[in-house]
N, C-alpha and C. Protein backbone atom coordinates (compact mmCIF):
# COMPACT_ATOMS: atom_id res chain seq x y z
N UNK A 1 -15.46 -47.93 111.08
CA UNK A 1 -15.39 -47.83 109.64
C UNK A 1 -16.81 -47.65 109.12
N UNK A 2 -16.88 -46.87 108.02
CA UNK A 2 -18.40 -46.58 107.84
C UNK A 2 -18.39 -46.94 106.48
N UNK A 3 -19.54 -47.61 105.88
CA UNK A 3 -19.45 -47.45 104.77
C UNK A 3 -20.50 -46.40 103.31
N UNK A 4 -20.27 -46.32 102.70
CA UNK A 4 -20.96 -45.44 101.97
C UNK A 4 -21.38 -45.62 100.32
N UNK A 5 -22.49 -45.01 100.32
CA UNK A 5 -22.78 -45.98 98.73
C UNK A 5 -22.59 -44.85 97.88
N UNK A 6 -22.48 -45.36 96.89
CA UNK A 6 -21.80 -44.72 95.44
C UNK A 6 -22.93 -44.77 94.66
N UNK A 7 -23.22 -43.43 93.93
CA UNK A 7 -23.86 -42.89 92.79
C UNK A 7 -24.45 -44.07 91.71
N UNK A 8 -25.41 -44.40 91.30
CA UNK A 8 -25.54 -45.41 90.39
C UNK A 8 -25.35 -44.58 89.01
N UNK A 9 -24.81 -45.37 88.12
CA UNK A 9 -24.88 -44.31 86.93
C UNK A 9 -25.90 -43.97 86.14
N UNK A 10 -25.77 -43.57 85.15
CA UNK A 10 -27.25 -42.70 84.39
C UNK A 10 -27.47 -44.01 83.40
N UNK A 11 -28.62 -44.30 83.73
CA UNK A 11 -28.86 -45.99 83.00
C UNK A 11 -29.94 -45.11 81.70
N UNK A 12 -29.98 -44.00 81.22
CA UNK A 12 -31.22 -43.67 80.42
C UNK A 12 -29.87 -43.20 78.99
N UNK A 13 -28.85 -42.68 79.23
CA UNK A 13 -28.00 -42.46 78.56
C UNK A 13 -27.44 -43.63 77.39
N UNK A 14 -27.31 -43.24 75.98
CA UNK A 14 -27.08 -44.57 74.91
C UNK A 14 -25.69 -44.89 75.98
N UNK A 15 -24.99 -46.27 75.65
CA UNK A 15 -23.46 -46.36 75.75
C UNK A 15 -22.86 -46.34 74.71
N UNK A 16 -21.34 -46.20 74.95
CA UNK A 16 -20.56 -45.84 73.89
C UNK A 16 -19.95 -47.35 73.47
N UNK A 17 -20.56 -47.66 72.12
CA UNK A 17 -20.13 -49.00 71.38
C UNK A 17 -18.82 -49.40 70.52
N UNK A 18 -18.38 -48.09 70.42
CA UNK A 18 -17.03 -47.95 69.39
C UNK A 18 -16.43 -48.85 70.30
N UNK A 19 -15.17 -49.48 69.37
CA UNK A 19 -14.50 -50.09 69.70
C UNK A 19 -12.90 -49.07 70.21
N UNK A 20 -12.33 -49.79 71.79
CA UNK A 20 -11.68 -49.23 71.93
C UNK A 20 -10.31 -48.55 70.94
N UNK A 21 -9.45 -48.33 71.30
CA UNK A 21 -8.37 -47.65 70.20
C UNK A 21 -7.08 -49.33 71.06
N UNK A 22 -6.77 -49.95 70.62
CA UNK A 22 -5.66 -50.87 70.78
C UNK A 22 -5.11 -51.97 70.01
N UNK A 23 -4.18 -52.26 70.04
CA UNK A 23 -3.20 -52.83 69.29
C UNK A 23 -3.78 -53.88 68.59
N UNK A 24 -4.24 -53.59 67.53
CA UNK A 24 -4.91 -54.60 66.92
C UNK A 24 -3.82 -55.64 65.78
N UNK A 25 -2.41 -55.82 66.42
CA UNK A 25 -1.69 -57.12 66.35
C UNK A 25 -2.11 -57.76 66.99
N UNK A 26 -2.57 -57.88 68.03
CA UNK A 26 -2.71 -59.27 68.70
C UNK A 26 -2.36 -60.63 68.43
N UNK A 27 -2.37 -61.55 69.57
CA UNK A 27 -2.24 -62.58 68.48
C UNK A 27 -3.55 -63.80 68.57
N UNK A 28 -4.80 -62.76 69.09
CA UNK A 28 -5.65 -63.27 68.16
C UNK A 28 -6.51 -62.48 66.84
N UNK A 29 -5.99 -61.38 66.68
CA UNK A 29 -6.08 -60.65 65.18
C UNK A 29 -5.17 -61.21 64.02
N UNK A 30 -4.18 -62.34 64.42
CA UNK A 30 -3.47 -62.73 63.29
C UNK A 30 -4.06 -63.60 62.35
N UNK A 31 -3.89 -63.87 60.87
CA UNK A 31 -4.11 -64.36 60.55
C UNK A 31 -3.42 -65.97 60.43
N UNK A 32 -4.02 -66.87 60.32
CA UNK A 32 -3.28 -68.66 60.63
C UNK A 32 -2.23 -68.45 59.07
N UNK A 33 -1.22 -69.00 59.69
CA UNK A 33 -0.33 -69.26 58.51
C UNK A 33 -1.43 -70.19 57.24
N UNK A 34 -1.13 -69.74 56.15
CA UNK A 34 -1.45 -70.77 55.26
C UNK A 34 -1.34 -72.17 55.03
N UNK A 35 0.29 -72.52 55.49
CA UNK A 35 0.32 -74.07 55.38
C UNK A 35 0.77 -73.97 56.87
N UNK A 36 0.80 -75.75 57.05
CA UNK A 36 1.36 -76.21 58.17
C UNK A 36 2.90 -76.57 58.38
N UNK A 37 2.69 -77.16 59.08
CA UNK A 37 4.28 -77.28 59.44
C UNK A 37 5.01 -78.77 58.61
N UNK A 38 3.73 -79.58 58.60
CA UNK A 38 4.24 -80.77 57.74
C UNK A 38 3.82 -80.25 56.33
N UNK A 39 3.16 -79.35 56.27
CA UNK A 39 3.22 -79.15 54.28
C UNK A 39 4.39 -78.36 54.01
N UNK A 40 5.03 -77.74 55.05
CA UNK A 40 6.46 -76.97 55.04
C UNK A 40 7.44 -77.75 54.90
N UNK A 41 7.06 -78.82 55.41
CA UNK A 41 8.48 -79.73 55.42
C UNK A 41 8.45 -80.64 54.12
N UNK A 42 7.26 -80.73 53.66
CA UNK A 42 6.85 -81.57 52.48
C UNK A 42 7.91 -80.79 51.50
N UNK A 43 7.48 -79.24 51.64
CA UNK A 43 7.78 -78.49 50.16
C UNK A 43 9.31 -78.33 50.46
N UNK A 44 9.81 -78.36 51.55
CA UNK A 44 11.31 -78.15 51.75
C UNK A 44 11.82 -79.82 51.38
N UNK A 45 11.23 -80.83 51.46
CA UNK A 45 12.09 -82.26 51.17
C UNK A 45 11.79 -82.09 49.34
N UNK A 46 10.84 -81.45 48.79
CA UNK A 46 11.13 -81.30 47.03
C UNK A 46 12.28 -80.52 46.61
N UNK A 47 12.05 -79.50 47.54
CA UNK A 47 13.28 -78.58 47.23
C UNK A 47 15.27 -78.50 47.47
N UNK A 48 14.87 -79.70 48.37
CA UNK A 48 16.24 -80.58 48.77
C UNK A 48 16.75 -81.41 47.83
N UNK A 49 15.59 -82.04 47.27
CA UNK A 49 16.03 -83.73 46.40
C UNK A 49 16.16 -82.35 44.90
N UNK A 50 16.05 -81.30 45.22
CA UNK A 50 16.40 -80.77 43.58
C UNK A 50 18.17 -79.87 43.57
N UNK A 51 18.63 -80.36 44.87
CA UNK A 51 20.05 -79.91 45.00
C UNK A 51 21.18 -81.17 44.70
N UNK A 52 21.93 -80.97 43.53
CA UNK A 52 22.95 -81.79 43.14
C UNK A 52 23.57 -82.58 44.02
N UNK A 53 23.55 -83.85 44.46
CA UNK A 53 24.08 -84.93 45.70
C UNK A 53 23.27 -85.06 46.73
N UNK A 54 21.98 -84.39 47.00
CA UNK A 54 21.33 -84.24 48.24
C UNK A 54 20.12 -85.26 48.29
N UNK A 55 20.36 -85.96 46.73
CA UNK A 55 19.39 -87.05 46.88
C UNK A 55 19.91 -88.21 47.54
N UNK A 56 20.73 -88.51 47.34
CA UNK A 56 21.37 -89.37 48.16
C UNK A 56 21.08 -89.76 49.49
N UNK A 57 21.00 -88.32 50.36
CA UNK A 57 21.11 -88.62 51.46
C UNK A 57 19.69 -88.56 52.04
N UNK A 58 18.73 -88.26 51.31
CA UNK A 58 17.30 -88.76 51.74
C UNK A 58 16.71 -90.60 51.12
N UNK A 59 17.90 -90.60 50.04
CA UNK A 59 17.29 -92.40 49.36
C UNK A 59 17.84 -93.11 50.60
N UNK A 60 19.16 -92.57 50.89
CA UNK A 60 19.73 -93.47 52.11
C UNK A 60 18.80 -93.93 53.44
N UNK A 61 18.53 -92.91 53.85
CA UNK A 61 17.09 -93.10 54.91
C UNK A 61 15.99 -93.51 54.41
N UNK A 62 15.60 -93.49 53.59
CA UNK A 62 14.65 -94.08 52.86
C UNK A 62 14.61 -95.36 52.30
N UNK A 63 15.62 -95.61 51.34
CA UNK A 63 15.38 -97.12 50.83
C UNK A 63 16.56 -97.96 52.11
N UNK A 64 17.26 -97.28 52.45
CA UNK A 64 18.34 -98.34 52.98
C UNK A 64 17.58 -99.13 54.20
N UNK A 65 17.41 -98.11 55.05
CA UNK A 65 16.86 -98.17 56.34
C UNK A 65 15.87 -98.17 56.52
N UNK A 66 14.50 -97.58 55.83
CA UNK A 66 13.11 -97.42 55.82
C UNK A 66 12.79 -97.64 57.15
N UNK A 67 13.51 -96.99 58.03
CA UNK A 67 12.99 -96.85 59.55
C UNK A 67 13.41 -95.26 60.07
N UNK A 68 12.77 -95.40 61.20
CA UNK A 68 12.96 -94.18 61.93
C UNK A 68 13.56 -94.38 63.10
N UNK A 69 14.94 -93.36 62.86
CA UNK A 69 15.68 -93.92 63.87
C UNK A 69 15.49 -93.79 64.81
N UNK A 70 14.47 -93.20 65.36
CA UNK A 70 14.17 -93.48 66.70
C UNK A 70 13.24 -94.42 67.55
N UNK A 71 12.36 -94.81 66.47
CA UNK A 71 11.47 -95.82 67.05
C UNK A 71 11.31 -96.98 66.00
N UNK A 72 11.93 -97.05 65.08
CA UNK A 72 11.91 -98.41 64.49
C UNK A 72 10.80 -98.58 63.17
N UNK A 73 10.12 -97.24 62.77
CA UNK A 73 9.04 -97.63 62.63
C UNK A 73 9.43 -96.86 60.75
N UNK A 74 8.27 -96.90 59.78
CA UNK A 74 8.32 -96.35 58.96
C UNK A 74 8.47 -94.78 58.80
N UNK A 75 9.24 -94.13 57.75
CA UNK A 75 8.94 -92.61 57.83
C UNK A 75 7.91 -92.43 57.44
N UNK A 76 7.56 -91.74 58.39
CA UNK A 76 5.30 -91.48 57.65
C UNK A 76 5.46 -89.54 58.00
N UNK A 77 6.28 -89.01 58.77
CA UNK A 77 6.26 -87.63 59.37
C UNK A 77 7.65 -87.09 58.48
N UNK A 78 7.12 -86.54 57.62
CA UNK A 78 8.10 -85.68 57.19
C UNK A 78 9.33 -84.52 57.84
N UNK A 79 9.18 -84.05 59.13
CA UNK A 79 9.29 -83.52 60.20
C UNK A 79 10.87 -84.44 60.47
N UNK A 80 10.42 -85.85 60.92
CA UNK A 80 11.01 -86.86 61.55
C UNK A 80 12.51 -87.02 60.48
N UNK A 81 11.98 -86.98 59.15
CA UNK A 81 12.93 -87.54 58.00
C UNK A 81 13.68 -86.20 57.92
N UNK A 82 13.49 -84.75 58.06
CA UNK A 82 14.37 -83.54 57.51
C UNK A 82 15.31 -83.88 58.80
N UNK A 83 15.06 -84.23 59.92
CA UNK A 83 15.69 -83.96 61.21
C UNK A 83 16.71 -85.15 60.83
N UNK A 84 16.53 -86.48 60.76
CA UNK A 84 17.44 -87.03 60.49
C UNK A 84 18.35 -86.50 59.65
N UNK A 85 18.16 -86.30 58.40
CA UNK A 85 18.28 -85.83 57.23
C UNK A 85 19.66 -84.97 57.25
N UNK A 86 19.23 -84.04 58.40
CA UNK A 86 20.44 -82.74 59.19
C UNK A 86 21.30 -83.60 59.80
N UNK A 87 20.95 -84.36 60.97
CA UNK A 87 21.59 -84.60 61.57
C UNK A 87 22.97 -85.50 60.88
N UNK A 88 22.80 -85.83 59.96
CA UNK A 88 23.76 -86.75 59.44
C UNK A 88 24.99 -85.57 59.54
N UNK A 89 24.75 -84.46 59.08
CA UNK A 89 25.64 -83.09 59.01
C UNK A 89 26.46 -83.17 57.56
N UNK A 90 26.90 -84.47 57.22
CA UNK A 90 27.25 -84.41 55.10
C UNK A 90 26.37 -83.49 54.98
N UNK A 91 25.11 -83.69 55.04
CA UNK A 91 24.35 -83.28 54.31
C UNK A 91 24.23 -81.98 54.35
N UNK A 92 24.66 -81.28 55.10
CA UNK A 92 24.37 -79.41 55.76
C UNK A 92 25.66 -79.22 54.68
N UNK A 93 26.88 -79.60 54.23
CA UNK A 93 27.77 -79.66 53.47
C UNK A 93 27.98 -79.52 52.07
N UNK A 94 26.64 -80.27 51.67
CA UNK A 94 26.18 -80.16 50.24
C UNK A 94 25.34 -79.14 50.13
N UNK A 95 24.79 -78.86 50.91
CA UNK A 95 23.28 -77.69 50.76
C UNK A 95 24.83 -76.18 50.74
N UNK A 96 25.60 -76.07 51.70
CA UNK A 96 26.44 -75.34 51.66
C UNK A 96 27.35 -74.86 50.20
N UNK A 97 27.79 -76.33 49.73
CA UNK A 97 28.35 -76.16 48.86
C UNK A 97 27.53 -76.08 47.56
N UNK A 98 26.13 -76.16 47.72
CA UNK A 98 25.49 -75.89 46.69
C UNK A 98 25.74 -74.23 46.50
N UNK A 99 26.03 -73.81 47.33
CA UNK A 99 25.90 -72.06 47.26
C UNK A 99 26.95 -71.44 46.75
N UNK A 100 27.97 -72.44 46.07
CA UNK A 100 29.34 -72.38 44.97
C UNK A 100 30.35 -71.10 46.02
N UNK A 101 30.13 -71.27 47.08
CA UNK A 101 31.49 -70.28 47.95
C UNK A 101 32.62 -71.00 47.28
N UNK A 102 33.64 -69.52 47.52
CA UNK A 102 35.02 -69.78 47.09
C UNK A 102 35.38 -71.09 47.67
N UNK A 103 35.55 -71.27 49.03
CA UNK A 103 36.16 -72.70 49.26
C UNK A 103 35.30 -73.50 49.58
N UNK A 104 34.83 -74.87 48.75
CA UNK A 104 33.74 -75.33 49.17
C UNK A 104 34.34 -76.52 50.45
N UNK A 105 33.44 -77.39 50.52
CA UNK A 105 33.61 -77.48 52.29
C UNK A 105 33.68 -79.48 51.01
C-alpha cells in the first residue's frame, strides 16, 4: 500500500465568508416563546374562573382541600392545580357546555 500526499490548498486566496444557503428554521434560529408554561397556566386558570360554574371547581381544590393531591402539600404550581382541575372530568363538562351545543352534556 503506498501512500500519497495531497495538494495543499492556495492559502494566499481571500475565503469565502458568506453564509451558507440553509434552513434557517432551525431550532436554534427560533425565537423563545414569550411566556412560560406556568404564566400559561396562570392566564388559562383567569380565563376558567370567568366560565359560568367553573368556579366552583377550582374553590373546591382550593379552599376545601388546600392540598395537592399528590403530595399533601399546598397548591403553589399552577400546572399541578389545572391537572387536578381536569381530572375531576365535571369540570371538562362545564367548559363544554359553556359552548351552548344543542345537547348540553
Amino acid at each position: 500500500m503506498e501512500l500519497t500526499r495531497r495538494a495543499a490548498p492556495n492559502v494566499g486566496l481571500p475565503m469565502d465568508t458568506s453564509i451558507p444557503s440553509q434552513n434557517m428554521d432551525s431550532i436554534l434560529n427560533r425565537n423563545t416563546p414569550a411566556a412560560s408554561i406556568y404564566q400559561k397556566s396562570l392566564n388559562l386558570l383567569d380565563k376558567l374562573a370567568c366560565i359560568d360554574g367553573f368556579e366552583t371547581y377550582l374553590k373546591s381544590l382550593l379552599e376545601d382541600t388546600t392540598r395537592d393531591a399528590k403530595n399533601g402539600t399546598p397548591y403553589l404550581n399552577p400546572i399541578q392545580l389545572l391537572w387536578d382541575t381536569f381530572r375531576q372530568g365535571t369540570s371538562l363538562c362545564v367548559i363544554y357546555n359553556a359552548l351552548q351545543p344543542v345537547e348540553p352534556l
